[in-house]
Amino acid sequence: MAKSRTVFVCSGCGASSPKWAGQCGDCGEWNTLQEQVLAAATPRAAAAPRGQYAGDAGVKTLAEVSTEEEARFGTGLRELDRVLGGGLVQGGVVLLGGDPGIGKSTLLLQTVAMLPGDLRSLYVTGEESLRQVGLRARRLGVAAERMQVLAETSVEAIVDAARAARPQVLVVDSIQTVFSENLQSAPGSVSQVREAAAHLVRYAKQSGTALFLVGHVTKEGALAGPRVLEHMVDTVLYFESESGSRFRLLRAVKNRFGAANELGVFAMDEAGLKEVKNPSAIFLSRHDEPVAGSVITVTREGSRPLLVEVQALVADSAMSNPRRVALGVDANRLSMLLAVLQRHGTVQMHGQDIFLNVVGGVRLSETASDLPSLMAVLSSFRDRPVPQDCVVFGEVGLAGEIRPVPNGEERLREAAKHGFRRAVVPYKNAPRGKGPQGMEVVPVRRLAEAVAALF
Ligand code: TYD
Ligand code: MG
């Protein structure tokens, strides 16, 4: 009998290699390569029509290709639509990731329940029993009559059921519980997750069904079986929050049908998730009096501005290697900024532990957070509060220059709307004369100017 072919697959990232090695060549993790038997191509897949999308088979010129906007339909949840880039797309596949208990199942159950009346949906649960889903639906007060549910973990059975029920929106909760009968490996293993997801994606594309896949996040913050899934789907959404907070942030990290980095905000209460329509100031904690180490900035997540507080604590260190801890901003960027501050602000903090935190569990990925981060650090270091009615934003260059950021005026308008009277901003972002609503805008070109303006 011919020896069956095997490959070695990394359990972390799903990369495969023909030989065993101690370290995965792709992601660099150790001891993650596991031997797997190569399964023959599934007969179902071979029988399906060619071309990933319906109507895409064969060579065409681009002129023959229809470039009409994808047909979108709203979900009834505006914050979700916003993150999706304007609603669901036929045949679009959305991966929803997040920690256990964050509210992924709740969000999707509410979503299918609120779909416009002419849309059919199918909610497939592999984690909870139908009774549990039913109890949750009752608690959420959603209309149970229109909702089709299925408890199933075999991907072949799920696709068969979907072919029969023909939903326009299909939810699979979660992809890690689903397995393919064609593979021997255990459910949840990378090859199973990949095969099951590939099968579902193929079905969604060919039938024009909008598909939601729920994915769990591992402790390291990556979707289990991660990269394979992120490549296969059109949209990757992360559902996240700070522990203890009732606010939930829905963030698009990849979107073939819209802008990435778009942010939706929900609040979780006894009756499920509520949309937060105007979230720009929810992360502001107003202190009674100015405190050192706190700076308010206007970030722009996706298409709207958000006011957030950056907090820093600088303390004498007892260690030879002082600690640098950054939550909500990139730690490497913080190190770089501190070096700039040392060189161009002539502030020495060698012997100091530095902690930086963005309030509310918000993550700032844009460079506009450079200047407020540094000013928060400096404020704590010198124990000098920044005035409470002042916002700061701007990118800091390695030469100590303050560089402009996109949408400066919109940020200023948002800050003015919430009662801020002063702003320290990059020179090129400053309006001529007064800012919106008579706001005093201090334009700065160099880091030293910003320091002089605030302290
Ligand atoms: P769930 O949707 O099950 O999370 P996930 O699918 O991401 O694991 O959410 C469960 C949590 O949400 C649980 O801790 C209870 C809370 N919750 C509410 O606070 N209110 C509600 O109405 C519901 C349904 C859940
Ligand atoms: Mg769940």
Short mmCIF file of C-alpha atoms and ligand atoms in Angstrom, two decimals:
data_model
loop_
_atom_site.label_atom_id
_atom_site.label_comp_id
_atom_site.label_asym_id
_atom_site.label_seq_id
_atom_site.Cartn_x
_atom_site.Cartn_y
_atom_site.Cartn_z
CA MET A 1 0.00 0.00 0.00
CA ALA A 2 1.30 3.44 -0.85
CA LYS A 3 2.42 5.45 2.14
CA SER A 4 -0.03 8.30 2.72
CA ARG A 5 1.52 11.74 2.29
CA THR A 6 1.89 13.93 5.31
CA VAL A 7 2.76 17.55 5.94
CA PHE A 8 3.80 19.40 9.05
CA VAL A 9 1.46 22.21 9.96
CA CYS A 10 2.17 24.96 12.47
CA SER A 11 -0.56 25.04 15.09
CA GLY A 12 0.00 28.74 15.61
CA CYS A 13 -0.18 30.21 12.15
CA GLY A 14 -1.18 27.29 9.94
CA ALA A 15 1.90 27.40 7.72
CA SER A 16 2.81 23.99 6.35
CA SER A 17 6.18 22.53 5.50
CA PRO A 18 7.18 19.15 4.10
CA LYS A 19 9.72 18.48 6.87
CA TRP A 20 9.63 18.67 10.62
CA ALA A 21 11.53 21.50 12.26
CA GLY A 22 11.77 22.77 15.81
CA GLN A 23 10.75 26.27 14.81
CA CYS A 24 8.07 27.38 12.39
CA GLY A 25 9.74 29.15 9.50
CA ASP A 26 6.74 31.43 9.08
CA CYS A 27 5.82 32.76 12.50
CA GLY A 28 8.95 31.79 14.43
CA GLU A 29 7.06 29.86 17.14
CA TRP A 30 8.84 26.86 18.64
CA ASN A 31 7.52 23.29 18.82
CA THR A 32 4.34 24.04 16.95
CA LEU A 33 4.78 21.85 13.85
CA GLN A 34 2.50 18.83 13.88
CA GLU A 35 2.29 16.03 11.42
CA GLN A 36 -0.92 15.72 9.46
CA VAL A 37 -2.12 13.38 6.77
CA LEU A 38 -2.86 15.17 3.53
CA ALA A 39 -6.53 14.65 2.83
CA ALA A 40 -7.65 14.08 -0.74
CA ALA A 41 -9.58 16.94 -2.32
CA THR A 42 -13.16 16.82 -1.16
CA PRO A 43 -15.52 15.41 -3.77
CA ARG A 44 -18.16 18.02 -2.93
CA ALA A 45 -15.76 20.81 -3.80
CA ALA A 46 -14.92 19.20 -7.12
CA ALA A 47 -18.58 18.97 -8.07
CA ALA A 48 -19.28 22.62 -7.29
CA PRO A 49 -19.28 25.20 -10.11
CA ARG A 50 -15.90 26.70 -10.96
CA GLY A 51 -14.90 30.24 -10.04
CA GLN A 52 -14.98 31.44 -6.48
CA TYR A 53 -17.85 33.83 -7.08
CA ALA A 54 -21.01 32.96 -8.92
CA GLY A 55 -20.66 34.06 -12.56
CA ASP A 56 -16.88 34.47 -12.41
CA ALA A 57 -15.93 31.35 -14.36
CA GLY A 58 -13.73 31.70 -17.44
CA VAL A 59 -11.35 34.33 -18.77
CA LYS A 60 -12.86 37.76 -19.40
CA THR A 61 -11.64 41.24 -20.23
CA LEU A 62 -12.11 43.76 -17.47
CA ALA A 63 -14.58 45.63 -19.67
CA GLU A 64 -16.90 42.65 -19.51
CA VAL A 65 -16.79 42.62 -15.75
CA SER A 66 -19.69 44.21 -14.00
CA THR A 67 -18.45 46.97 -11.72
CA GLU A 68 -21.71 47.99 -10.19
CA GLU A 69 -21.56 48.66 -6.49
CA GLU A 70 -22.06 45.49 -4.50
CA ALA A 71 -25.63 45.09 -3.44
CA ARG A 72 -25.63 45.97 0.24
CA PHE A 73 -28.28 45.52 2.79
CA GLY A 74 -28.44 47.18 6.18
CA THR A 75 -28.55 45.00 9.25
CA GLY A 76 -30.72 47.19 11.40
CA LEU A 77 -27.76 47.89 13.68
CA ARG A 78 -26.27 51.14 12.44
CA GLU A 79 -23.01 50.82 14.33
CA LEU A 80 -22.44 47.41 12.77
CA ASP A 81 -23.30 48.73 9.31
CA ARG A 82 -20.81 51.54 9.78
CA VAL A 83 -18.01 49.13 10.65
CA LEU A 84 -18.94 46.89 7.73
CA GLY A 85 -18.61 49.87 5.40
CA GLY A 86 -22.31 50.49 4.87
CA GLY A 87 -23.99 47.16 5.46
CA LEU A 88 -23.67 43.53 4.51
CA VAL A 89 -22.58 42.46 1.05
CA GLN A 90 -24.00 39.45 -0.76
CA GLY A 91 -21.41 36.70 -0.60
CA GLY A 92 -19.32 38.76 1.80
CA VAL A 93 -17.66 36.81 4.59
CA VAL A 94 -17.14 38.49 7.95
CA LEU A 95 -14.96 37.05 10.69
CA LEU A 96 -15.93 38.31 14.14
CA GLY A 97 -13.20 37.76 16.70
CA GLY A 98 -13.04 38.52 20.39
CA ASP A 99 -12.43 37.17 23.87
CA PRO A 100 -14.90 34.66 25.31
CA GLY A 101 -17.81 36.41 27.01
CA ILE A 102 -17.32 39.72 25.25
CA GLY A 103 -20.69 39.46 23.50
CA LYS A 104 -20.07 38.00 20.06
CA SER A 105 -23.01 35.61 20.21
CA THR A 106 -25.22 38.34 21.63
CA LEU A 107 -24.27 40.76 18.86
CA LEU A 108 -24.97 38.29 16.08
CA LEU A 109 -28.19 37.03 17.62
CA GLN A 110 -29.41 40.61 17.84
CA THR A 111 -28.23 41.26 14.31
CA VAL A 112 -30.16 38.40 12.73
CA ALA A 113 -33.18 39.26 14.85
CA MET A 114 -33.18 42.85 13.61
CA LEU A 115 -32.70 42.08 9.93
CA PRO A 116 -35.30 43.65 7.68
CA GLY A 117 -38.39 41.47 7.38
CA ASP A 118 -37.77 40.19 3.87
CA LEU A 119 -34.37 38.67 4.71
CA ARG A 120 -34.03 35.08 5.85
CA SER A 121 -31.31 34.15 8.27
CA LEU A 122 -29.88 30.98 9.75
CA TYR A 123 -28.02 30.98 13.05
CA VAL A 124 -25.87 27.89 13.46
CA THR A 125 -24.59 27.24 16.95
CA GLY A 126 -21.85 24.77 17.69
CA GLU A 127 -21.19 25.93 21.22
CA GLU A 128 -24.54 26.33 22.86
CA SER A 129 -27.65 24.20 22.78
CA LEU A 130 -30.74 25.48 21.02
CA ARG A 131 -32.31 25.88 24.45
CA GLN A 132 -29.52 28.20 25.53
CA VAL A 133 -29.90 30.22 22.35
CA GLY A 134 -33.64 30.32 22.90
CA LEU A 135 -33.24 31.52 26.47
CA ARG A 136 -30.88 34.25 25.39
CA ALA A 137 -33.21 35.33 22.60
CA ARG A 138 -36.03 35.57 25.10
CA ARG A 139 -33.88 37.62 27.45
CA LEU A 140 -33.01 39.92 24.57
CA GLY A 141 -36.67 40.20 23.69
CA VAL A 142 -36.12 39.42 20.02
CA ALA A 143 -38.82 38.10 17.74
CA ALA A 144 -38.37 34.33 17.81
CA GLU A 145 -40.84 33.51 15.04
CA ARG A 146 -38.65 34.60 12.15
CA MET A 147 -35.38 33.19 13.41
CA GLN A 148 -34.09 29.91 12.05
CA VAL A 149 -31.59 28.14 14.26
CA LEU A 150 -29.55 24.97 13.93
CA ALA A 151 -27.29 23.17 16.38
CA GLU A 152 -24.67 21.45 14.25
CA THR A 153 -20.90 21.16 14.03
CA SER A 154 -20.33 19.21 10.83
CA VAL A 155 -19.56 21.66 8.05
CA GLU A 156 -21.03 19.35 5.44
CA ALA A 157 -24.30 19.18 7.38
CA ILE A 158 -24.31 22.95 7.88
CA VAL A 159 -23.89 23.62 4.17
CA ASP A 160 -26.58 21.06 3.32
CA ALA A 161 -28.95 22.73 5.77
CA ALA A 162 -28.13 26.15 4.36
CA ARG A 163 -28.75 24.94 0.81
CA ALA A 164 -32.19 23.81 1.92
CA ALA A 165 -33.09 26.87 4.04
CA ARG A 166 -31.52 29.38 1.60
CA PRO A 167 -30.80 32.14 4.14
CA GLN A 168 -29.48 35.49 2.96
CA VAL A 169 -27.52 35.79 6.18
CA LEU A 170 -25.74 32.79 7.70
CA VAL A 171 -24.10 32.88 11.12
CA VAL A 172 -21.72 30.15 12.27
CA ASP A 173 -20.91 30.40 15.99
CA SER A 174 -18.08 29.45 16.27
CA ILE A 175 -15.75 28.35 13.50
CA GLN A 176 -13.54 26.56 16.04
CA THR A 177 -16.30 24.09 16.86
CA VAL A 178 -16.99 23.20 13.24
CA PHE A 179 -15.25 20.24 11.64
CA SER A 180 -15.13 18.59 8.26
CA GLU A 181 -15.89 14.90 7.96
CA ASN A 182 -13.14 14.64 5.37
CA LEU A 183 -10.36 15.30 7.86
CA GLN A 184 -9.24 13.09 10.70
CA SER A 185 -7.76 15.80 12.91
CA ALA A 186 -9.66 17.06 15.93
CA PRO A 187 -12.16 19.95 15.72
CA GLY A 188 -10.45 23.20 16.58
CA SER A 189 -7.13 22.15 15.05
CA VAL A 190 -5.75 24.48 12.43
CA SER A 191 -6.39 22.16 9.52
CA GLN A 192 -9.98 21.60 10.61
CA VAL A 193 -10.65 25.30 11.08
CA ARG A 194 -9.12 26.06 7.72
CA GLU A 195 -11.00 23.34 5.86
CA ALA A 196 -14.32 24.14 7.53
CA ALA A 197 -13.94 27.86 6.88
CA ALA A 198 -12.90 27.25 3.27
CA HIS A 199 -15.97 25.12 2.73
CA LEU A 200 -18.30 27.73 4.23
CA VAL A 201 -16.63 30.57 2.32
CA ARG A 202 -17.03 28.63 -0.93
CA TYR A 203 -20.71 28.14 -0.19
CA ALA A 204 -21.20 31.81 0.69
CA LYS A 205 -19.50 33.04 -2.50
CA GLN A 206 -21.38 30.71 -4.78
CA SER A 207 -24.79 31.26 -3.24
CA GLY A 208 -24.39 34.98 -2.54
CA THR A 209 -25.03 34.48 1.16
CA ALA A 210 -23.62 36.95 3.66
CA LEU A 211 -21.67 34.84 6.13
CA PHE A 212 -20.61 35.64 9.70
CA LEU A 213 -17.97 33.42 11.27
CA VAL A 214 -17.35 33.78 14.99
CA GLY A 215 -13.74 33.19 16.00
CA HIS A 216 -12.14 32.93 19.42
CA VAL A 217 -9.11 34.90 20.31
CA THR A 218 -6.23 33.17 22.04
CA LYS A 219 -4.51 34.64 25.08
CA GLU A 220 -1.87 36.16 22.85
CA GLY A 221 -4.58 38.18 21.16
CA ALA A 222 -4.56 36.30 17.88
CA LEU A 223 -7.50 34.49 16.37
CA ALA A 224 -6.88 30.81 16.95
CA GLY A 225 -5.74 29.38 13.66
CA PRO A 226 -5.43 33.02 12.85
CA ARG A 227 -3.67 33.98 9.68
CA VAL A 228 -5.35 31.31 7.63
CA LEU A 229 -8.76 32.69 8.51
CA GLU A 230 -7.87 36.34 8.09
CA HIS A 231 -6.78 35.67 4.53
CA MET A 232 -9.83 33.71 3.59
CA VAL A 233 -12.47 36.20 4.63
CA ASP A 234 -13.42 39.64 3.27
CA THR A 235 -13.78 41.44 6.56
CA VAL A 236 -12.19 40.90 9.96
CA LEU A 237 -13.91 42.51 12.93
CA TYR A 238 -12.66 42.47 16.49
CA PHE A 239 -14.99 42.91 19.42
CA GLU A 240 -13.17 44.23 22.44
CA SER A 241 -13.51 46.14 25.68
CA GLU A 242 -11.64 46.98 28.80
CA SER A 243 -12.42 44.56 31.58
CA GLY A 244 -15.18 45.88 33.75
CA SER A 245 -16.34 48.40 31.21
CA ARG A 246 -19.81 48.09 29.75
CA PHE A 247 -18.71 49.63 26.50
CA ARG A 248 -17.79 47.33 23.64
CA LEU A 249 -15.74 48.44 20.67
CA LEU A 250 -16.23 46.81 17.31
CA ARG A 251 -13.24 47.42 15.10
CA ALA A 252 -12.65 46.54 11.47
CA VAL A 253 -9.04 45.46 11.04
CA LYS A 254 -9.49 44.33 7.44
CA ASN A 255 -12.30 45.16 5.06
CA ARG A 256 -12.43 44.45 1.35
CA PHE A 257 -15.72 46.35 1.16
CA GLY A 258 -14.94 49.44 3.20
CA ALA A 259 -12.45 51.31 5.31
CA ALA A 260 -10.38 49.38 7.82
CA ASN A 261 -10.01 50.81 11.31
CA GLU A 262 -13.63 51.88 11.40
CA LEU A 263 -14.97 51.78 14.93
CA GLY A 264 -18.44 50.97 16.22
CA VAL A 265 -19.41 51.45 19.84
CA PHE A 266 -21.95 49.46 21.85
CA ALA A 267 -22.92 49.32 25.48
CA MET A 268 -23.85 46.01 27.12
CA ASP A 269 -26.70 45.97 29.60
CA GLU A 270 -29.29 43.48 30.86
CA ALA A 271 -31.22 43.66 27.61
CA GLY A 272 -28.23 43.04 25.38
CA LEU A 273 -26.14 45.38 23.31
CA LYS A 274 -27.24 48.95 22.69
CA GLU A 275 -25.74 51.18 20.08
CA VAL A 276 -23.88 54.24 21.28
CA LYS A 277 -24.71 56.71 18.57
CA ASN A 278 -22.53 59.58 19.62
CA PRO A 279 -19.54 58.07 21.35
CA SER A 280 -17.06 60.87 20.95
CA ALA A 281 -16.83 61.73 24.64
CA ILE A 282 -17.67 58.48 26.44
CA PHE A 283 -14.06 57.75 27.31
CA LEU A 284 -13.43 61.08 28.96
CA SER A 285 -13.20 60.97 32.71
CA ARG A 286 -13.60 64.50 33.90
CA HIS A 287 -11.41 65.16 36.87
CA ASP A 288 -12.59 67.67 39.45
CA GLU A 289 -9.30 69.48 39.28
CA PRO A 290 -6.35 69.22 36.92
CA VAL A 291 -4.16 66.17 37.57
CA ALA A 292 -0.60 65.69 36.46
CA GLY A 293 0.01 63.03 33.83
CA SER A 294 -3.36 63.32 32.10
CA VAL A 295 -3.73 64.74 28.59
CA ILE A 296 -6.85 64.76 26.41
CA THR A 297 -6.40 64.10 22.73
CA VAL A 298 -8.71 63.84 19.73
CA THR A 299 -8.11 60.64 17.87
CA ARG A 300 -9.78 59.68 14.68
CA GLU A 301 -10.83 56.07 14.56
CA GLY A 302 -12.32 55.27 11.21
CA SER A 303 -14.52 58.08 10.07
CA ARG A 304 -15.26 59.97 13.26
CA PRO A 305 -13.31 61.77 15.94
CA LEU A 306 -13.08 60.42 19.46
CA LEU A 307 -11.92 62.28 22.55
CA VAL A 308 -9.73 60.13 24.75
CA GLU A 309 -7.56 60.61 27.77
CA VAL A 310 -3.93 59.52 27.79
CA GLN A 311 -2.50 58.94 31.25
CA ALA A 312 1.10 58.58 32.23
CA LEU A 313 2.84 57.78 35.47
CA VAL A 314 6.54 58.45 35.85
CA ALA A 315 8.21 57.22 39.02
CA ASP A 316 11.77 56.77 40.25
CA SER A 317 12.86 53.27 39.42
CA ALA A 318 14.57 50.90 41.80
CA MET A 319 15.72 48.75 38.93
CA SER A 320 18.79 49.04 36.78
CA ASN A 321 16.52 48.50 33.77
CA PRO A 322 13.59 50.88 34.34
CA ARG A 323 10.22 49.70 33.14
CA ARG A 324 8.48 51.08 30.09
CA VAL A 325 4.88 49.90 29.95
CA ALA A 326 2.45 51.10 27.30
CA LEU A 327 -1.22 50.09 27.20
CA GLY A 328 -3.22 51.25 24.22
CA VAL A 329 -0.24 52.64 22.34
CA ASP A 330 2.65 50.84 20.70
CA ALA A 331 5.46 50.19 23.20
CA ASN A 332 8.18 50.53 20.56
CA ARG A 333 6.79 53.85 19.48
CA LEU A 334 6.81 55.04 23.08
CA SER A 335 10.51 54.14 23.39
CA MET A 336 11.22 56.06 20.23
CA LEU A 337 9.25 59.08 21.41
CA LEU A 338 11.07 59.07 24.75
CA ALA A 339 14.36 59.15 22.87
CA VAL A 340 13.12 62.16 20.89
CA LEU A 341 12.04 63.84 24.12
CA GLN A 342 15.45 63.24 25.62
CA ARG A 343 17.29 64.56 22.57
CA HIS A 344 15.06 67.49 21.58
CA GLY A 345 13.26 68.28 24.79
CA THR A 346 16.43 67.74 26.83
CA VAL A 347 14.55 65.79 29.45
CA GLN A 348 16.46 62.91 31.05
CA MET A 349 14.35 60.01 32.27
CA HIS A 350 16.95 57.23 32.41
CA GLY A 351 16.20 56.30 35.98
CA GLN A 352 12.42 56.45 35.73
CA ASP A 353 9.76 53.80 35.33
CA ILE A 354 7.26 55.01 32.77
CA PHE A 355 3.71 53.73 32.47
CA LEU A 356 1.37 54.96 29.77
CA ASN A 357 -2.29 54.06 29.49
CA VAL A 358 -5.15 55.07 27.23
CA VAL A 359 -8.32 55.30 29.30
CA GLY A 360 -11.30 53.11 28.44
CA GLY A 361 -9.40 50.32 26.71
CA VAL A 362 -9.10 52.34 23.52
CA ARG A 363 -6.14 51.52 21.32
CA LEU A 364 -4.52 54.41 19.52
CA SER A 365 -2.87 53.33 16.32
CA GLU A 366 -2.43 56.68 14.65
CA THR A 367 0.57 58.92 14.95
CA ALA A 368 -1.55 61.83 16.18
CA SER A 369 -1.21 60.25 19.62
CA ASP A 370 2.57 60.94 19.70
CA LEU A 371 2.43 64.43 21.11
CA PRO A 372 -0.26 63.78 23.75
CA SER A 373 1.64 60.66 24.90
CA LEU A 374 4.84 62.61 25.37
CA MET A 375 3.07 65.52 27.05
CA ALA A 376 1.36 63.13 29.48
CA VAL A 377 4.74 61.63 30.36
CA LEU A 378 6.29 65.03 30.81
CA SER A 379 3.34 66.27 32.84
CA SER A 380 3.72 63.37 35.27
CA PHE A 381 7.49 63.69 35.37
CA ARG A 382 7.35 67.35 36.26
CA ASP A 383 4.20 66.97 38.34
CA ARG A 384 2.66 69.83 36.39
CA PRO A 385 -0.92 69.33 35.21
CA VAL A 386 -1.96 70.24 31.69
CA PRO A 387 -4.95 72.64 31.79
CA GLN A 388 -8.22 70.69 31.78
CA ASP A 389 -9.73 72.62 28.92
CA CYS A 390 -6.86 71.80 26.58
CA VAL A 391 -6.53 69.13 23.89
CA VAL A 392 -3.31 68.03 22.23
CA PHE A 393 -2.62 66.10 19.06
CA GLY A 394 0.21 65.76 16.56
CA GLU A 395 2.84 63.45 15.19
CA VAL A 396 6.38 63.74 16.51
CA GLY A 397 9.25 63.24 14.06
CA LEU A 398 12.67 61.92 14.95
CA ALA A 399 14.18 65.36 14.44
CA GLY A 400 11.86 66.78 17.09
CA GLU A 401 9.56 68.35 14.54
CA ILE A 402 5.78 68.25 14.98
CA ARG A 403 4.15 66.93 11.84
CA PRO A 404 0.56 67.51 10.74
CA VAL A 405 -2.10 64.81 10.99
CA PRO A 406 -5.17 64.23 8.80
CA ASN A 407 -8.47 65.99 9.52
CA GLY A 408 -7.08 68.58 11.91
CA GLU A 409 -10.04 70.91 11.59
CA GLU A 410 -12.57 68.20 12.26
CA ARG A 411 -10.70 67.23 15.42
CA LEU A 412 -10.69 70.82 16.60
CA ARG A 413 -14.40 71.19 15.94
CA GLU A 414 -15.16 68.04 17.93
CA ALA A 415 -13.06 69.26 20.86
CA ALA A 416 -14.74 72.67 20.76
CA LYS A 417 -18.13 70.98 20.75
CA HIS A 418 -17.26 69.32 24.05
CA GLY A 419 -16.19 72.53 25.68
CA PHE A 420 -12.44 72.53 25.20
CA ARG A 421 -11.10 76.05 24.94
CA ARG A 422 -7.47 75.47 24.03
CA ALA A 423 -5.58 73.21 21.65
CA VAL A 424 -1.90 72.56 21.02
CA VAL A 425 -1.63 71.26 17.47
CA PRO A 426 0.85 70.93 14.60
CA TYR A 427 1.51 74.22 12.85
CA LYS A 428 0.05 73.00 9.57
CA ASN A 429 -3.15 71.85 11.26
CA ALA A 430 -3.86 75.21 12.87
CA PRO A 431 -6.59 77.38 11.32
CA ARG A 432 -5.78 81.01 10.58
CA GLY A 433 -6.87 83.12 13.50
CA LYS A 434 -9.17 81.66 16.14
CA GLY A 435 -10.25 78.05 16.13
CA PRO A 436 -13.88 76.87 16.08
CA GLN A 437 -16.14 78.59 18.64
CA GLY A 438 -13.40 80.99 19.60
CA MET A 439 -11.03 78.24 20.68
CA GLU A 440 -7.46 79.31 21.30
CA VAL A 441 -5.25 77.24 19.02
CA VAL A 442 -1.51 77.15 19.70
CA PRO A 443 0.37 76.02 16.58
CA VAL A 444 3.71 74.31 17.26
CA ARG A 445 6.52 73.41 14.88
CA ARG A 446 8.97 71.82 17.30
CA LEU A 447 8.70 69.65 20.37
CA ALA A 448 10.30 72.37 22.48
CA GLU A 449 7.52 74.79 21.45
CA ALA A 450 4.88 72.33 22.61
CA VAL A 451 6.66 71.91 25.93
CA ALA A 452 6.86 75.68 26.31
CA ALA A 453 3.17 76.09 25.45
CA LEU A 454 1.99 73.57 28.02
CA PHE A 455 4.40 73.86 30.94
P1 TYD B 1 -21.81 36.23 24.74
O1 TYD B 1 -22.54 36.83 23.62
O2 TYD B 1 -22.20 34.85 25.15
O3 TYD B 1 -20.26 36.27 24.53
P2 TYD B 1 -19.36 35.47 23.46
O4 TYD B 1 -20.25 34.85 22.48
O5 TYD B 1 -18.46 36.52 22.90
O6 TYD B 1 -18.58 34.47 24.27
O7 TYD B 1 -21.97 37.24 25.96
C1 TYD B 1 -21.99 36.78 27.24
C2 TYD B 1 -21.82 37.90 28.21
O8 TYD B 1 -22.66 39.00 27.97
C3 TYD B 1 -22.15 37.38 29.57
O9 TYD B 1 -21.06 37.67 30.41
C4 TYD B 1 -23.37 38.09 29.99
C5 TYD B 1 -23.42 39.30 29.13
N1 TYD B 1 -24.77 39.68 28.74
C6 TYD B 1 -25.35 40.81 29.26
O10 TYD B 1 -24.74 41.52 30.06
N2 TYD B 1 -26.61 41.17 28.86
C7 TYD B 1 -27.32 40.42 27.99
O11 TYD B 1 -28.46 40.77 27.65
C8 TYD B 1 -26.71 39.22 27.47
C9 TYD B 1 -27.44 38.35 26.49
C10 TYD B 1 -25.45 38.91 27.85
MG MG B 2 -20.58 32.81 22.17
#
